[in-house]
CSV table of C-alpha atoms in Angstrom, one decimal:
chain,number,residue,atom,x,y,z
A,1,UNK,CA,33.9,9.1,-6.1
A,2,UNK,CA,35.4,5.5,-6.1
A,3,UNK,CA,35.2,6.2,-10.3
A,4,UNK,CA,37.2,9.4,-10.3
A,5,UNK,CA,39.3,8.1,-7.2
A,6,UNK,CA,40.2,4.2,-7.3
A,7,UNK,CA,43.0,4.2,-5.2
A,8,UNK,CA,43.4,5.0,-1.5
A,9,UNK,CA,45.8,8.2,-0.1
A,10,UNK,CA,48.2,5.5,1.5
A,11,UNK,CA,48.3,3.8,-1.9
A,12,UNK,CA,48.4,7.1,-3.9
A,13,UNK,CA,52.2,8.5,-5.2
A,14,UNK,CA,52.8,12.1,-4.8
A,15,UNK,CA,51.2,13.7,-8.0
A,16,UNK,CA,48.2,11.0,-7.3
A,17,UNK,CA,46.0,13.7,-6.4
A,18,UNK,CA,46.5,15.6,-9.8
A,19,UNK,CA,46.4,12.8,-11.8
A,20,UNK,CA,42.9,11.9,-10.2
A,21,UNK,CA,42.1,15.2,-10.9
A,22,UNK,CA,42.4,15.1,-14.4
A,23,UNK,CA,41.2,11.9,-14.6
A,24,UNK,CA,37.7,13.0,-12.9
A,25,UNK,CA,37.7,16.0,-15.5
A,26,UNK,CA,38.4,14.0,-18.9
A,27,UNK,CA,36.4,10.8,-17.7
A,28,UNK,CA,33.2,11.0,-20.1
A,29,UNK,CA,29.2,9.9,-18.4
A,30,UNK,CA,29.0,6.7,-21.2
A,31,UNK,CA,32.7,5.9,-19.1
A,32,UNK,CA,31.8,6.9,-15.4
A,33,UNK,CA,28.3,4.9,-16.1
A,34,UNK,CA,30.4,1.7,-17.3
A,35,UNK,CA,32.8,2.0,-14.3
A,36,UNK,CA,30.0,2.0,-11.7
A,37,UNK,CA,28.3,-0.9,-13.3
A,38,UNK,CA,31.1,-3.1,-13.8
A,39,UNK,CA,31.7,-2.5,-10.0
A,40,UNK,CA,27.6,-2.8,-9.4
A,41,UNK,CA,27.9,-6.7,-11.7
A,42,UNK,CA,31.1,-7.5,-8.9
A,43,UNK,CA,28.9,-6.8,-6.2
A,44,UNK,CA,25.6,-8.9,-7.6
A,45,UNK,CA,26.0,-12.2,-6.5
A,46,UNK,CA,25.7,-14.5,-9.9
A,47,UNK,CA,24.7,-17.2,-7.0
A,48,UNK,CA,22.7,-15.3,-4.9
A,49,UNK,CA,22.0,-16.9,-1.4
A,50,UNK,CA,18.1,-16.0,-0.7
A,51,UNK,CA,15.4,-16.5,1.7
A,52,UNK,CA,12.9,-19.3,1.1
A,53,UNK,CA,10.3,-16.3,0.7
A,54,UNK,CA,11.6,-15.6,-2.7
A,55,UNK,CA,10.3,-17.1,-5.8
A,56,UNK,CA,13.0,-16.3,-9.0
A,57,UNK,CA,11.1,-15.5,-12.2
A,58,UNK,CA,12.8,-15.4,-16.1
A,59,UNK,CA,11.7,-13.1,-18.7
A,60,UNK,CA,12.0,-14.2,-22.9
A,61,UNK,CA,14.9,-11.7,-23.1
A,62,UNK,CA,17.3,-13.5,-20.2
A,63,UNK,CA,16.2,-10.6,-17.3
A,64,UNK,CA,15.5,-11.8,-14.0
A,65,UNK,CA,12.5,-11.1,-11.5
A,66,UNK,CA,13.2,-12.0,-7.7
A,67,UNK,CA,9.5,-11.7,-5.9
A,68,UNK,CA,9.9,-11.3,-2.2
A,69,UNK,CA,6.6,-12.5,-0.2
A,70,UNK,CA,6.1,-11.1,2.7
A,71,UNK,CA,4.0,-11.0,5.4
A,72,UNK,CA,2.7,-7.0,6.1
A,73,UNK,CA,3.8,-6.7,9.9
A,74,UNK,CA,6.5,-8.8,10.1
A,75,UNK,CA,10.1,-8.1,11.3
A,76,UNK,CA,11.5,-11.0,9.1
A,77,UNK,CA,10.2,-10.3,6.0
A,78,UNK,CA,12.1,-6.7,6.5
A,79,UNK,CA,15.2,-9.0,7.0
A,80,UNK,CA,14.5,-10.9,3.9
A,81,UNK,CA,13.9,-7.6,1.7
A,82,UNK,CA,17.1,-6.2,2.6
A,83,UNK,CA,19.2,-9.7,2.0
A,84,UNK,CA,17.8,-10.0,-1.3
A,85,UNK,CA,18.3,-6.5,-2.6
A,86,UNK,CA,21.9,-6.8,-0.9
A,87,UNK,CA,22.7,-10.0,-3.0
A,88,UNK,CA,21.3,-9.2,-6.3
A,89,UNK,CA,22.1,-5.4,-6.8
A,90,UNK,CA,18.9,-5.0,-8.5
A,91,UNK,CA,17.9,-2.1,-11.6
A,92,UNK,CA,14.6,-2.0,-10.3
A,93,UNK,CA,12.9,-2.5,-7.0
A,94,UNK,CA,9.0,-2.9,-7.0
A,95,UNK,CA,6.7,-2.6,-4.1
A,96,UNK,CA,2.7,-3.4,-3.4
A,97,UNK,CA,2.2,0.3,-2.8
A,98,UNK,CA,0.0,2.6,-5.1
A,99,UNK,CA,0.7,6.7,-5.1
A,100,UNK,CA,-1.9,6.7,-2.4
A,101,UNK,CA,-0.2,5.1,0.0
A,102,UNK,CA,3.2,6.0,-0.8
A,103,UNK,CA,3.5,8.9,2.3
A,104,UNK,CA,4.3,5.7,4.2
A,105,UNK,CA,7.7,4.9,2.8
A,106,UNK,CA,8.9,8.8,4.5
A,107,UNK,CA,7.2,8.4,7.6
A,108,UNK,CA,9.0,7.6,10.6
A,109,UNK,CA,8.2,4.4,12.8
A,110,UNK,CA,6.3,6.7,15.6
A,111,UNK,CA,4.8,8.8,13.6
A,112,UNK,CA,3.1,5.8,11.8
A,113,UNK,CA,2.6,3.7,14.6
A,114,UNK,CA,0.7,7.0,16.2
A,115,UNK,CA,-1.3,7.8,12.3
A,116,UNK,CA,-2.6,3.5,12.3
A,117,UNK,CA,-3.9,4.1,15.6
A,118,UNK,CA,-5.8,7.2,15.5
A,119,UNK,CA,-9.1,6.6,13.0
A,120,UNK,CA,-11.1,10.3,13.4
A,121,UNK,CA,-13.9,11.8,11.9
A,122,UNK,CA,-11.1,13.9,9.2
A,123,UNK,CA,-9.8,10.6,7.9
A,124,UNK,CA,-13.6,9.2,7.1
A,125,UNK,CA,-14.1,12.6,5.5
A,126,UNK,CA,-11.3,12.3,3.5
A,127,UNK,CA,-12.0,8.6,3.1
A,128,UNK,CA,-15.4,9.8,1.7
A,129,UNK,CA,-14.0,12.4,-0.7
A,130,UNK,CA,-11.7,10.6,-2.0
A,131,UNK,CA,-13.2,7.1,-2.8
A,132,UNK,CA,-17.2,8.1,-2.1
A,133,UNK,CA,-19.3,7.0,0.7
A,134,UNK,CA,-19.5,3.2,0.0
A,135,UNK,CA,-15.5,2.9,-0.5
A,136,UNK,CA,-14.7,5.6,1.9
A,137,UNK,CA,-16.2,3.6,4.8
A,138,UNK,CA,-14.9,0.4,3.6
A,139,UNK,CA,-11.9,1.6,3.5
A,140,UNK,CA,-12.4,3.0,7.3
A,141,UNK,CA,-13.2,-0.3,8.6
A,142,UNK,CA,-10.1,-1.9,6.6
A,143,UNK,CA,-7.9,1.0,8.4
A,144,UNK,CA,-9.7,-0.1,11.8
A,145,UNK,CA,-9.0,-4.0,11.0
A,146,UNK,CA,-5.2,-2.3,10.6
A,147,UNK,CA,-5.3,-0.4,13.7
A,148,UNK,CA,-6.0,-3.5,15.6
A,149,UNK,CA,-3.5,-5.5,14.4
A,150,UNK,CA,-0.7,-2.3,15.2
A,151,UNK,CA,-2.0,-2.4,19.0
A,152,UNK,CA,-2.0,-6.0,19.0
A,153,UNK,CA,1.8,-6.1,17.7
A,154,UNK,CA,3.0,-2.2,18.6
A,155,UNK,CA,4.0,-2.5,15.0
A,156,UNK,CA,3.4,0.0,12.0
A,157,UNK,CA,2.1,-1.9,8.6
A,158,UNK,CA,4.3,-1.0,5.8
A,159,UNK,CA,8.0,-1.8,7.2
A,160,UNK,CA,9.3,-4.1,4.5
A,161,UNK,CA,8.2,-1.3,1.8
A,162,UNK,CA,10.3,1.0,3.8
A,163,UNK,CA,13.3,-1.2,4.1
A,164,UNK,CA,12.7,-1.8,0.6
A,165,UNK,CA,13.1,2.2,-0.6
A,166,UNK,CA,15.7,2.3,2.0
A,167,UNK,CA,18.3,-0.3,0.4
A,168,UNK,CA,17.1,0.7,-2.9
A,169,UNK,CA,19.0,4.0,-2.6
A,170,UNK,CA,21.9,2.4,-1.8
A,171,UNK,CA,22.5,0.4,-5.0
A,172,UNK,CA,23.7,2.2,-8.1
A,173,UNK,CA,20.8,3.1,-11.0
A,174,UNK,CA,18.2,1.2,-8.8
A,175,UNK,CA,14.7,2.9,-9.9
A,176,UNK,CA,12.2,2.6,-7.3
A,177,UNK,CA,8.8,1.9,-8.7
A,178,UNK,CA,5.3,1.3,-7.3
A,179,UNK,CA,3.6,-1.7,-8.6
A,180,UNK,CA,0.0,-1.6,-7.2
A,181,UNK,CA,-3.1,-0.7,-8.7
A,182,UNK,CA,-4.6,2.6,-7.2
A,183,UNK,CA,-6.4,2.1,-4.0
A,184,UNK,CA,-9.8,3.9,-4.9
A,185,UNK,CA,-10.1,1.6,-8.4
A,186,UNK,CA,-9.5,-1.2,-6.3
A,187,UNK,CA,-12.1,-0.3,-3.3
A,188,UNK,CA,-15.0,0.9,-6.0
A,189,UNK,CA,-14.6,-2.6,-7.7
A,190,UNK,CA,-15.1,-4.3,-4.8
A,191,UNK,CA,-17.9,-2.8,-3.5
A,192,UNK,CA,-19.6,-2.9,-6.7
A,193,UNK,CA,-18.7,-6.9,-6.8
A,194,UNK,CA,-20.8,-7.6,-3.8
A,195,UNK,CA,-24.3,-7.6,-2.8
A,196,UNK,CA,-26.4,-5.7,-0.5
A,197,UNK,CA,-26.2,-9.0,2.4
A,198,UNK,CA,-22.9,-9.3,1.4
A,199,UNK,CA,-21.5,-5.9,2.2
A,200,UNK,CA,-23.6,-6.2,5.8
A,201,UNK,CA,-22.0,-9.2,6.3
A,202,UNK,CA,-18.4,-7.9,5.8
A,203,UNK,CA,-19.2,-4.6,7.1
A,204,UNK,CA,-20.3,-6.6,10.5
A,205,UNK,CA,-17.4,-8.8,10.8
A,206,UNK,CA,-14.9,-5.6,10.4
A,207,UNK,CA,-16.9,-3.9,12.9
A,208,UNK,CA,-16.3,-6.5,15.8
A,209,UNK,CA,-13.1,-7.9,14.8
A,210,UNK,CA,-11.3,-8.2,18.1
A,211,UNK,CA,-9.4,-11.8,18.1
A,212,UNK,CA,-5.9,-11.5,19.6
A,213,UNK,CA,-3.1,-11.5,17.1
A,214,UNK,CA,0.3,-12.3,17.8
A,215,UNK,CA,3.5,-12.4,16.1
A,216,UNK,CA,3.1,-16.4,15.8
A,217,UNK,CA,0.3,-15.6,13.7
A,218,UNK,CA,1.6,-12.8,11.9
A,219,UNK,CA,4.5,-15.4,10.3
A,220,UNK,CA,2.3,-18.3,9.7
A,221,UNK,CA,1.1,-15.9,6.9
A,222,UNK,CA,4.6,-16.5,5.1
A,223,UNK,CA,3.9,-20.2,4.7
A,224,UNK,CA,1.8,-20.9,1.8
A,225,UNK,CA,-0.2,-23.7,3.0
A,226,UNK,CA,-1.8,-22.4,6.0
A,227,UNK,CA,-2.0,-19.0,3.7
A,228,UNK,CA,-3.6,-20.9,1.0
A,229,UNK,CA,-6.2,-22.2,3.5
A,230,UNK,CA,-6.9,-18.8,4.7
A,231,UNK,CA,-7.4,-17.7,1.0
A,232,UNK,CA,-9.6,-20.7,0.3
A,233,UNK,CA,-12.1,-19.8,3.5
A,234,UNK,CA,-12.1,-16.5,1.9
A,235,UNK,CA,-12.8,-17.3,-1.2
A,236,UNK,CA,-16.1,-19.6,0.1
A,237,UNK,CA,-17.3,-16.5,1.5
A,238,UNK,CA,-16.5,-13.9,-0.9
A,239,UNK,CA,-15.7,-15.3,-4.4
A,240,UNK,CA,-16.3,-11.4,-5.5
A,241,UNK,CA,-14.3,-9.7,-2.8
A,242,UNK,CA,-11.2,-12.1,-3.3
A,243,UNK,CA,-11.5,-11.4,-7.3
A,244,UNK,CA,-11.3,-7.8,-6.8
A,245,UNK,CA,-9.1,-7.7,-4.2
A,246,UNK,CA,-6.3,-10.4,-4.7
A,247,UNK,CA,-6.9,-12.0,-8.3
A,248,UNK,CA,-6.9,-8.5,-10.4
A,249,UNK,CA,-4.5,-7.2,-8.2
A,250,UNK,CA,-2.1,-10.2,-9.2
A,251,UNK,CA,-2.7,-9.6,-12.9
A,252,UNK,CA,-1.7,-5.7,-12.3
A,253,UNK,CA,1.2,-6.5,-10.1
A,254,UNK,CA,2.4,-9.3,-12.7
A,255,UNK,CA,2.1,-6.6,-15.5
A,256,UNK,CA,4.0,-4.1,-13.4
A,257,UNK,CA,7.1,-6.7,-12.5
A,258,UNK,CA,7.4,-7.4,-16.0
A,259,UNK,CA,7.4,-4.2,-17.5
A,260,UNK,CA,9.9,-3.2,-15.1
A,261,UNK,CA,12.0,-6.3,-16.2
A,262,UNK,CA,12.3,-4.9,-19.8
A,263,UNK,CA,16.2,-4.8,-20.9
A,264,UNK,CA,18.2,-1.9,-20.0
A,265,UNK,CA,20.1,0.2,-22.7
A,266,UNK,CA,23.6,1.1,-21.7
A,267,UNK,CA,24.5,4.8,-22.6
A,268,UNK,CA,26.7,5.6,-25.8
A,269,UNK,CA,29.4,7.7,-26.5
A,270,UNK,CA,28.6,8.9,-29.5
A,271,UNK,CA,24.7,8.6,-31.8
A,272,UNK,CA,27.0,6.7,-34.2
A,273,UNK,CA,27.7,3.8,-31.7
A,274,UNK,CA,25.0,0.8,-31.9
A,275,UNK,CA,22.9,0.5,-29.1
A,276,UNK,CA,23.7,-2.5,-26.7
A,277,UNK,CA,20.9,-3.8,-24.3
A,278,UNK,CA,21.6,-6.1,-21.2
A,279,UNK,CA,18.6,-8.3,-19.2
A,280,UNK,CA,17.4,-6.3,-15.7
A,281,UNK,CA,17.5,-7.6,-12.5
A,282,UNK,CA,14.1,-6.7,-10.4
A,283,UNK,CA,13.3,-7.5,-7.3
A,284,UNK,CA,9.4,-7.2,-6.5
A,285,UNK,CA,8.1,-6.9,-2.8
A,286,UNK,CA,4.3,-8.1,-2.5
A,287,UNK,CA,2.4,-9.5,0.2
A,288,UNK,CA,2.8,-13.6,-0.1
A,289,UNK,CA,-0.6,-13.9,-1.2
A,290,UNK,CA,-0.2,-12.6,-4.2
A,291,UNK,CA,3.2,-14.5,-5.4
A,292,UNK,CA,0.9,-17.9,-6.8
A,293,UNK,CA,-1.3,-15.3,-8.5
A,294,UNK,CA,2.2,-13.7,-10.1
A,295,UNK,CA,3.3,-17.2,-10.9
A,296,UNK,CA,0.2,-18.1,-12.6
A,297,UNK,CA,-0.2,-14.8,-14.9
A,298,UNK,CA,3.9,-14.9,-15.3
A,299,UNK,CA,3.9,-16.3,-18.8
A,300,UNK,CA,-0.1,-15.0,-20.0
A,301,UNK,CA,-0.6,-11.8,-22.1
A,302,UNK,CA,-1.9,-9.2,-19.9
A,303,UNK,CA,-4.2,-6.7,-20.5
A,304,UNK,CA,-4.8,-4.3,-17.4
A,305,UNK,CA,-7.6,-2.1,-19.1
A,306,UNK,CA,-10.3,-3.9,-17.9
A,307,UNK,CA,-9.4,-4.3,-14.4
A,308,UNK,CA,-8.7,-0.4,-14.1
A,309,UNK,CA,-12.4,0.6,-15.1
A,310,UNK,CA,-14.9,1.5,-12.3
A,311,UNK,CA,-18.4,-0.4,-13.3
A,312,UNK,CA,-21.6,1.8,-12.6
A,313,UNK,CA,-23.4,1.5,-9.0
A,314,UNK,CA,-26.0,-1.8,-8.6
A,315,UNK,CA,-29.3,-1.5,-7.1
A,316,UNK,CA,-28.0,-2.8,-4.2
A,317,UNK,CA,-25.4,-0.5,-3.9
A,318,UNK,CA,-27.9,2.5,-4.3
A,319,UNK,CA,-30.1,0.8,-2.2
A,320,UNK,CA,-27.5,0.6,0.7
A,321,UNK,CA,-25.7,3.6,0.2
A,322,UNK,CA,-29.9,5.6,0.7
A,323,UNK,CA,-30.2,3.1,3.9
A,324,UNK,CA,-26.3,4.8,5.0
A,325,UNK,CA,-27.1,8.4,4.3
A,326,UNK,CA,-31.0,7.9,5.7
A,327,UNK,CA,-29.5,6.3,9.3
A,328,UNK,CA,-26.9,9.2,9.4
A,329,UNK,CA,-29.3,12.0,8.8
A,330,UNK,CA,-31.9,10.3,11.0
A,331,UNK,CA,-29.1,9.9,13.8
A,332,UNK,CA,-28.3,13.4,13.6
A,333,UNK,CA,-31.9,14.7,13.2
A,334,UNK,CA,-32.6,12.9,16.5
A,335,UNK,CA,-29.7,14.0,18.2
A,336,UNK,CA,-30.7,17.6,17.1
A,337,UNK,CA,-34.3,16.9,18.4
A,338,UNK,CA,-33.1,15.3,21.6
A,339,UNK,CA,-30.4,18.1,22.1
A,340,UNK,CA,-33.2,21.4,21.4
A,341,UNK,CA,-35.5,19.5,23.8
A,342,UNK,CA,-33.3,19.5,26.9
A,343,UNK,CA,-32.4,22.9,26.3
A,344,UNK,CA,-36.1,24.1,26.1
A,345,UNK,CA,-36.5,22.1,29.2
A,346,UNK,CA,-33.4,23.3,31.3
A,347,UNK,CA,-34.5,27.1,30.1
A,348,UNK,CA,-38.3,26.8,31.1
A,349,UNK,CA,-36.8,25.5,34.5
A,350,UNK,CA,-35.3,28.5,35.2
A,351,UNK,CA,-36.7,30.6,37.9
A,352,UNK,CA,-36.6,33.9,35.4
A,353,UNK,CA,-38.6,31.9,32.6
A,354,UNK,CA,-40.9,30.7,35.6
A,355,UNK,CA,-41.4,34.4,36.7
A,356,UNK,CA,-42.4,35.5,32.8
A,357,UNK,CA,-44.3,32.6,31.9
A,358,UNK,CA,-46.4,33.3,35.2
A,359,UNK,CA,-46.7,37.2,34.2
A,360,UNK,CA,-47.6,36.3,30.6
A,361,UNK,CA,-50.4,34.5,32.0
A,362,UNK,CA,-52.0,36.6,34.4
A,363,UNK,CA,-51.7,39.4,31.0
A,364,UNK,CA,-53.9,36.8,29.0
A,365,UNK,CA,-56.3,35.2,31.6
A,366,UNK,CA,-60.0,36.9,31.7
A,367,UNK,CA,-60.7,39.3,34.2
């Protein structure tokens, strides 16, 4: 609309509407693109005033990537994302989500709060069907942790991604990319990396997590020194888990950001016109814990094929899976036995049943 009608009604002459209509009919797609692109470039700040949580990275061809490090339950992180997108007017926004979690972008806060707090048998069945028994159970334990944080803070997860989605839709020619590795791959690789006793220990810790969490605790996760200390503690206890859940995803996120930062080809008026490219501007929205890894991998040649494969289950995984199944079926069998026993006792205690048994005894007893 701005390209077709650059003047307001108060500034336009009497025959303005006719001229505007003529311009809008004769303007080519390439010219319209150039006009809107120029408007976008004027709005883009040459020296943007960015939050302290933003890390700036450059590519060899001159493209710029602004990585916003966030805490996933933080109000200030949402503001950081909005400010960054408004300041740099990006060509691409990349978020730390995969196709299996994309639904959180379109749900409203109230629905998400309800969904996050409800962990039921249907969700467990869906997780097991999607990821397998072991990975599904681990996913449900992590959902329990997320539900615990949601209940403590009264805030649904993924707020910074929803803000990024909204703001990206307001920027002309801005694409929105999902930049995280598919969650089933991450869970399956994480389970395969743990020993039998590490799985038991991790599951036990997640089951009995009940420490209170405040908004101040969440904001501390945006401080790199404190976050590195927390990561160091996690690495000491579960180094293989850190590798699969954090380090490998650092590589994947870096790869996706570099793919998004490729130069943009400008539209041509005709096939004979030479191709022209301009550097891209990208905003990445990721958890603060991934920022150091993205910086570390930025200038490396990356191959994500290896971290996309799912290794076959180990002997300990098979044992753990057998134990879980045996426990579930054992509990179900015991439950059926107890229910059946009580049912029989109840029936036998009824007067009609006792009378029938007495008659049966009299008939069978010798005279």
